[in-house]
PDB file of C-alpha atoms and ligand atoms in Angstrom:
ATOM      1  CA  UNK P  26      41.123 118.133  18.672  1.00 56.00           C
ATOM      2  CA  UNK P  27      42.886 121.817  16.988  1.00 54.00           C
ATOM      3  CA  UNK P  28      44.499 119.890  13.663  1.00 68.00           C
ATOM      4  CA  UNK P  29      47.632 122.179  14.251  1.00 83.00           C
ATOM      5  CA  UNK P  30      49.691 120.146  17.094  1.00 90.00           C
ATOM      6  CA  UNK P  31      53.429 120.890  18.440  1.00 93.00           C
ATOM      7  CA  UNK P  32      55.574 118.744  20.032  1.00 94.00           C
ATOM      8  CA  UNK P  33      54.980 119.654  23.617  1.00 94.00           C
ATOM      9  CA  UNK P  34      51.265 118.662  23.009  1.00 95.00           C
ATOM     10  CA  UNK P  35      52.523 115.282  22.051  1.00 97.00           C
ATOM     11  CA  UNK P  36      52.776 113.641  25.894  1.00 97.00           C
ATOM     12  CA  UNK P  37      55.338 110.048  26.129  1.00 98.00           C
ATOM     13  CA  UNK P  38      53.441 106.513  26.201  1.00 98.00           C
ATOM     14  CA  UNK P  39      56.049 104.298  25.301  1.00 98.00           C
ATOM     15  CA  UNK P  40      59.817 105.104  24.923  1.00 98.00           C
ATOM     16  CA  UNK P  41      62.032 103.680  22.258  1.00 98.00           C
ATOM     17  CA  UNK P  42      64.174 101.876  24.536  1.00 98.00           C
ATOM     18  CA  UNK P  43      60.946  99.864  25.377  1.00 98.00           C
ATOM     19  CA  UNK P  44      59.903  99.732  21.879  1.00 98.00           C
ATOM     20  CA  UNK P  45      63.253  98.196  21.153  1.00 98.00           C
ATOM     21  CA  UNK P  46      62.813  95.606  23.922  1.00 98.00           C
ATOM     22  CA  UNK P  47      59.392  94.750  23.176  1.00 98.00           C
ATOM     23  CA  UNK P  48      60.558  93.701  19.259  1.00 98.00           C
ATOM     24  CA  UNK P  49      63.162  91.402  20.818  1.00 98.00           C
ATOM     25  CA  UNK P  50      60.244  89.211  22.743  1.00 98.00           C
ATOM     26  CA  UNK P  51      57.918  89.878  20.211  1.00 98.00           C
ATOM     27  CA  UNK P  52      60.517  88.572  17.053  1.00 98.00           C
ATOM     28  CA  UNK P  53      60.474  85.472  19.212  1.00 98.00           C
ATOM     29  CA  UNK P  54      57.058  85.052  19.569  1.00 98.00           C
ATOM     30  CA  UNK P  55      56.377  85.284  15.670  1.00 98.00           C
ATOM     31  CA  UNK P  56      59.129  83.274  15.600  1.00 98.00           C
ATOM     32  CA  UNK P  57      58.380  80.223  17.607  1.00 98.00           C
ATOM     33  CA  UNK P  58      54.938  79.938  15.586  1.00 97.00           C
ATOM     34  CA  UNK P  59      55.124  80.533  11.904  1.00 98.00           C
ATOM     35  CA  UNK P  60      57.294  80.053   8.931  1.00 98.00           C
ATOM     36  CA  UNK P  61      60.628  81.007   8.354  1.00 98.00           C
ATOM     37  CA  UNK P  62      59.640  81.709   4.013  1.00 97.00           C
ATOM     38  CA  UNK P  63      56.558  83.752   5.322  1.00 98.00           C
ATOM     39  CA  UNK P  64      55.277  86.475   3.704  1.00 98.00           C
ATOM     40  CA  UNK P  65      54.891  89.655   5.312  1.00 98.00           C
ATOM     41  CA  UNK P  66      51.640  92.250   4.358  1.00 98.00           C
ATOM     42  CA  UNK P  67      52.527  95.392   5.989  1.00 98.00           C
ATOM     43  CA  UNK P  68      49.567  97.867   5.793  1.00 98.00           C
ATOM     44  CA  UNK P  69      50.877 101.146   4.823  1.00 96.00           C
ATOM     45  CA  UNK P  70      51.095 103.473   5.897  1.00 94.00           C
ATOM     46  CA  UNK P  71      51.076 103.543   9.805  1.00 95.00           C
ATOM     47  CA  UNK P  72      53.410 100.359  10.270  1.00 98.00           C
ATOM     48  CA  UNK P  73      56.359 101.428   7.519  1.00 98.00           C
ATOM     49  CA  UNK P  74      58.485 101.992  10.779  1.00 98.00           C
ATOM     50  CA  UNK P  75      57.327  98.860  12.799  1.00 98.00           C
ATOM     51  CA  UNK P  76      57.437  96.643   9.884  1.00 98.00           C
ATOM     52  CA  UNK P  77      61.377  97.670   9.136  1.00 98.00           C
ATOM     53  CA  UNK P  78      62.076  97.176  12.322  1.00 98.00           C
ATOM     54  CA  UNK P  79      60.433  93.687  13.053  1.00 98.00           C
ATOM     55  CA  UNK P  80      62.326  92.409  10.084  1.00 98.00           C
ATOM     56  CA  UNK P  81      65.229  92.779  10.902  1.00 98.00           C
ATOM     57  CA  UNK P  82      64.425  91.698  14.420  1.00 98.00           C
ATOM     58  CA  UNK P  83      63.214  88.905  12.412  1.00 98.00           C
ATOM     59  CA  UNK P  84      66.309  87.886  10.651  1.00 98.00           C
ATOM     60  CA  UNK P  85      68.461  87.593  13.890  1.00 98.00           C
ATOM     61  CA  UNK P  86      66.105  85.273  14.822  1.00 98.00           C
ATOM     62  CA  UNK P  87      66.522  83.040  10.687  1.00 98.00           C
ATOM     63  CA  UNK P  88      62.873  84.480   9.393  1.00 98.00           C
ATOM     64  CA  UNK P  89      63.607  84.914   5.220  1.00 98.00           C
ATOM     65  CA  UNK P  90      60.382  86.430   5.114  1.00 98.00           C
ATOM     66  CA  UNK P  91      59.182  87.759   1.242  1.00 98.00           C
ATOM     67  CA  UNK P  92      57.485  91.754   2.022  1.00 98.00           C
ATOM     68  CA  UNK P  93      55.381  93.330   0.376  1.00 98.00           C
ATOM     69  CA  UNK P  94      53.121  96.274   0.829  1.00 98.00           C
ATOM     70  CA  UNK P  95      49.465  97.562   0.574  1.00 98.00           C
ATOM     71  CA  UNK P  96      47.886 100.384   1.311  1.00 97.00           C
ATOM     72  CA  UNK P  97      44.730 101.060   3.106  1.00 93.00           C
ATOM     73  CA  UNK P  98      42.717 103.997   4.323  1.00 86.00           C
ATOM     74  CA  UNK P  99      39.631 103.811   6.855  1.00 77.00           C
ATOM     75  CA  UNK P 100      40.836 107.899   8.157  1.00 59.00           C
ATOM     76  CA  UNK P 101      40.503 110.618   6.533  1.00 51.00           C
ATOM     77  CA  UNK P 102      42.677 113.356   7.980  1.00 50.00           C
ATOM     78  CA  UNK P 103      40.382 112.799  10.788  1.00 54.00           C
ATOM     79  CA  UNK P 104      40.675 110.983  14.106  1.00 56.00           C
ATOM     80  CA  UNK P 105      37.731 109.348  13.321  1.00 57.00           C
ATOM     81  CA  UNK P 106      37.431 105.888  11.498  1.00 58.00           C
ATOM     82  CA  UNK P 107      35.172 106.880   8.164  1.00 61.00           C
ATOM     83  CA  UNK P 108      34.240 102.942   8.594  1.00 71.00           C
ATOM     84  CA  UNK P 109      34.941 102.279   4.774  1.00 83.00           C
ATOM     85  CA  UNK P 110      37.942 100.395   4.224  1.00 91.00           C
ATOM     86  CA  UNK P 111      39.410 101.241   0.449  1.00 91.00           C
ATOM     87  CA  UNK P 112      42.671  99.455  -1.163  1.00 96.00           C
ATOM     88  CA  UNK P 113      44.686 102.771  -2.029  1.00 95.00           C
ATOM     89  CA  UNK P 114      47.994 100.280  -3.821  1.00 97.00           C
ATOM     90  CA  UNK P 115      47.619  96.577  -4.380  1.00 98.00           C
ATOM     91  CA  UNK P 116      50.487  93.872  -3.376  1.00 98.00           C
ATOM     92  CA  UNK P 117      52.235  92.900  -5.952  1.00 97.00           C
ATOM     93  CA  UNK P 118      53.389  89.116  -4.908  1.00 95.00           C
ATOM     94  CA  UNK P 119      50.986  86.145  -4.964  1.00 96.00           C
ATOM     95  CA  UNK P 120      49.549  84.988  -1.738  1.00 97.00           C
ATOM     96  CA  UNK P 121      48.056  81.904  -2.968  1.00 98.00           C
ATOM     97  CA  UNK P 122      49.261  78.725  -0.610  1.00 98.00           C
ATOM     98  CA  UNK P 123      51.261  81.709   1.206  1.00 98.00           C
ATOM     99  CA  UNK P 124      51.489  81.851   5.022  1.00 98.00           C
ATOM    100  CA  UNK P 125      51.001  85.438   6.034  1.00 98.00           C
ATOM    101  CA  UNK P 126      51.938  87.660   8.574  1.00 98.00           C
ATOM    102  CA  UNK P 127      49.752  90.769   8.224  1.00 98.00           C
ATOM    103  CA  UNK P 128      51.455  93.441   9.713  1.00 98.00           C
ATOM    104  CA  UNK P 129      49.515  96.770  11.013  1.00 98.00           C
ATOM    105  CA  UNK P 130      50.605  99.606  13.255  1.00 98.00           C
ATOM    106  CA  UNK P 131      47.759  99.277  15.397  1.00 97.00           C
ATOM    107  CA  UNK P 132      44.004  97.563  16.105  1.00 96.00           C
ATOM    108  CA  UNK P 133      41.324  99.594  17.371  1.00 93.00           C
ATOM    109  CA  UNK P 134      37.945  99.285  14.960  1.00 91.00           C
ATOM    110  CA  UNK P 135      39.429  95.578  13.746  1.00 93.00           C
ATOM    111  CA  UNK P 136      38.093  97.428   9.842  1.00 93.00           C
ATOM    112  CA  UNK P 137      41.046  97.430   8.624  1.00 93.00           C
ATOM    113  CA  UNK P 138      42.745  94.391   9.448  1.00 96.00           C
ATOM    114  CA  UNK P 139      39.456  92.679   9.443  1.00 95.00           C
ATOM    115  CA  UNK P 140      39.374  93.724   5.729  1.00 95.00           C
ATOM    116  CA  UNK P 141      43.031  93.037   4.926  1.00 97.00           C
ATOM    117  CA  UNK P 142      42.853  89.435   6.120  1.00 97.00           C
ATOM    118  CA  UNK P 143      39.554  88.284   4.532  1.00 96.00           C
ATOM    119  CA  UNK P 144      40.880  89.406   1.242  1.00 97.00           C
ATOM    120  CA  UNK P 145      44.147  87.783   1.548  1.00 98.00           C
ATOM    121  CA  UNK P 146      42.362  84.551   2.088  1.00 98.00           C
ATOM    122  CA  UNK P 147      40.054  85.105  -0.467  1.00 97.00           C
ATOM    123  CA  UNK P 148      43.176  85.110  -2.859  1.00 98.00           C
ATOM    124  CA  UNK P 149      43.940  81.867  -1.791  1.00 98.00           C
ATOM    125  CA  UNK P 150      46.315  82.655   1.540  1.00 98.00           C
ATOM    126  CA  UNK P 151      46.608  78.812   3.610  1.00 97.00           C
ATOM    127  CA  UNK P 152      46.523  81.216   6.651  1.00 96.00           C
ATOM    128  CA  UNK P 153      47.187  84.377   7.809  1.00 98.00           C
ATOM    129  CA  UNK P 154      48.283  85.909  11.017  1.00 98.00           C
ATOM    130  CA  UNK P 155      48.241  89.169  12.427  1.00 98.00           C
ATOM    131  CA  UNK P 156      51.018  91.329  13.820  1.00 98.00           C
ATOM    132  CA  UNK P 157      49.824  95.116  15.616  1.00 98.00           C
ATOM    133  CA  UNK P 158      52.414  97.219  17.601  1.00 98.00           C
ATOM    134  CA  UNK P 159      49.717  98.629  19.492  1.00 98.00           C
ATOM    135  CA  UNK P 160      45.880  97.393  20.691  1.00 97.00           C
ATOM    136  CA  UNK P 161      43.185  99.765  21.997  1.00 95.00           C
ATOM    137  CA  UNK P 162      41.013  97.250  24.034  1.00 88.00           C
ATOM    138  CA  UNK P 163      37.191  97.819  24.065  1.00 81.00           C
ATOM    139  CA  UNK P 164      36.923  99.952  20.882  1.00 82.00           C
ATOM    140  CA  UNK P 165      36.342  96.520  18.304  1.00 81.00           C
ATOM    141  CA  UNK P 166      33.730  96.928  15.553  1.00 82.00           C
ATOM    142  CA  UNK P 167      34.775  93.713  14.209  1.00 84.00           C
ATOM    143  CA  UNK P 168      35.111  90.091  15.167  1.00 83.00           C
ATOM    144  CA  UNK P 169      39.386  90.371  14.991  1.00 88.00           C
ATOM    145  CA  UNK P 170      42.035  89.278  17.240  1.00 91.00           C
ATOM    146  CA  UNK P 171      45.537  89.978  16.995  1.00 96.00           C
ATOM    147  CA  UNK P 172      48.008  87.246  17.330  1.00 98.00           C
ATOM    148  CA  UNK P 173      50.938  89.113  18.069  1.00 98.00           C
ATOM    149  CA  UNK P 174      50.719  92.590  20.001  1.00 98.00           C
ATOM    150  CA  UNK P 175      53.544  94.735  21.464  1.00 98.00           C
ATOM    151  CA  UNK P 176      51.479  96.736  23.602  1.00 98.00           C
ATOM    152  CA  UNK P 177      48.248  97.733  24.996  1.00 97.00           C
ATOM    153  CA  UNK P 178      47.440 101.235  24.850  1.00 97.00           C
ATOM    154  CA  UNK P 179      45.022 103.166  26.751  1.00 95.00           C
ATOM    155  CA  UNK P 180      41.995 104.809  24.664  1.00 94.00           C
ATOM    156  CA  UNK P 181      43.390 108.025  23.420  1.00 95.00           C
ATOM    157  CA  UNK P 182      45.162 109.151  19.966  1.00 96.00           C
ATOM    158  CA  UNK P 183      48.662 107.818  19.392  1.00 98.00           C
ATOM    159  CA  UNK P 184      51.104 109.682  17.210  1.00 98.00           C
ATOM    160  CA  UNK P 185      54.791 108.085  16.362  1.00 98.00           C
ATOM    161  CA  UNK P 186      57.010 104.910  15.356  1.00 98.00           C
ATOM    162  CA  UNK P 187      54.785 105.261  12.171  1.00 98.00           C
ATOM    163  CA  UNK P 188      51.722 106.790  13.495  1.00 98.00           C
ATOM    164  CA  UNK P 189      50.644 109.959  12.286  1.00 96.00           C
ATOM    165  CA  UNK P 190      48.129 112.927  13.066  1.00 96.00           C
ATOM    166  CA  UNK P 191      47.103 113.922   9.589  1.00 93.00           C
ATOM    167  CA  UNK P 192      49.785 112.766   8.565  1.00 93.00           C
ATOM    168  CA  UNK P 193      52.216 114.392  10.261  1.00 96.00           C
ATOM    169  CA  UNK P 194      54.326 112.841  13.624  1.00 97.00           C
ATOM    170  CA  UNK P 195      55.298 109.650  11.954  1.00 98.00           C
ATOM    171  CA  UNK P 196      58.721 110.149  12.645  1.00 98.00           C
ATOM    172  CA  UNK P 197      58.706 110.624  16.468  1.00 98.00           C
ATOM    173  CA  UNK P 198      61.526 107.313  17.383  1.00 98.00           C
ATOM    174  CA  UNK P 199      58.872 106.827  20.577  1.00 98.00           C
ATOM    175  CA  UNK P 200      55.492 106.399  20.535  1.00 98.00           C
ATOM    176  CA  UNK P 201      52.937 109.672  22.400  1.00 98.00           C
ATOM    177  CA  UNK P 202      49.608 110.625  23.039  1.00 98.00           C
ATOM    178  CA  UNK P 203      48.003 113.892  21.807  1.00 96.00           C
ATOM    179  CA  UNK P 204      45.607 115.254  24.630  1.00 86.00           C
ATOM    180  CA  UNK P 205      42.643 116.639  23.265  1.00 71.00           C
TER     181      UNK P 205
HETATM  182  P1  LIG A 317      41.264 100.033  12.698  1.00 72.82           P
HETATM  183  O1  LIG A 317      40.138 100.854  13.481  1.00 72.82           O
HETATM  184  O2  LIG A 317      41.500  98.741  14.107  1.00 72.82           O
HETATM  185  O3  LIG A 317      40.335  99.915  11.240  1.00 72.82           O
HETATM  186  O4  LIG A 317      42.281 101.196  11.964  1.00 72.82           O
HETATM  187  C1  LIG A 317      42.563 101.688  11.701  1.00 72.82           C
HETATM  188  C2  LIG A 317      43.655 102.752  11.249  1.00 72.82           C
HETATM  189  O5  LIG A 317      43.701 104.154  11.960  1.00 72.82           O
HETATM  190  C3  LIG A 317      45.463 102.443  11.981  1.00 72.82           C
HETATM  191  O6  LIG A 317      45.426 100.977  11.237  1.00 72.82           O
HETATM  192  C4  LIG A 317      45.671 103.490  12.197  1.00 72.82           C
HETATM  193  O7  LIG A 317      46.466 103.571  10.782  1.00 72.82           O
HETATM  194  C5  LIG A 317      44.712 104.462  12.011  1.00 72.82           C
HETATM  195  N1  LIG A 317      44.245 104.739  13.613  1.00 72.82           N
HETATM  196  C6  LIG A 317      43.587 104.123  14.517  1.00 72.82           C
HETATM  197  N2  LIG A 317      43.680 104.474  15.855  1.00 72.82           N
HETATM  198  C7  LIG A 317      44.844 105.187  15.631  1.00 72.82           C
HETATM  199  C8  LIG A 317      45.582 105.977  16.482  1.00 72.82           C
HETATM  200  O8  LIG A 317      45.471 106.865  17.805  1.00 72.82           O
HETATM  201  N3  LIG A 317      46.321 107.109  16.228  1.00 72.82           N
HETATM  202  C9  LIG A 317      47.170 107.004  14.821  1.00 72.82           C
HETATM  203  N4  LIG A 317      46.120 106.210  13.590  1.00 72.82           N
HETATM  204  C10 LIG A 317      45.268 105.339  14.667  1.00 72.82           C
HETATM  205 MG1  LIG A 318      47.356 102.218   9.385  1.00 72.82          MG
END
């Protein structure tokens, strides 16, 4: 896949209005099964758009979370995962005894989320659930499942709504895929 792509190489997959409708039902699923004072740990950078929208959908349902961010990296500027997860920037709040919801953009191999969940449980989180905007099935390299999934997408490289290709295209209000 060429590193420099143009907007015409991005094919629409999930529209802005489909994302917005799904946010409402997804927030309901989360609010129905988690405490109002949950702690949200958003995995940067990919999940910042999803997290921002999700917490406002949760607000309408009475959820009053604390929100913190952790930057993890398993990809360089490529579309192939290196397999190793590093903490680039840690959360500052204590997760001990908390009901945590980890929020991420996409569940692919599962390495990132598996690492984050194990790390937060090791630090004493009471319970740790996972919400992802997208899931690619049949790509799992670890035994991990998300508790809440926005959309299941085909095995294509997707961008937009926070997801990047070489740290670009995060600003797209829709989700598209790059033809490679
Ligand atoms: P994992 O393979 O489940 O550990 O996914 C790790 C990270 O890779 C995700 O949080 C995304 O940031 C990124 N990623 C995986 N698939 C895609 C994709 O199709 N587009 C953009 N980023 C992706
Ligand atoms: Mg990510």
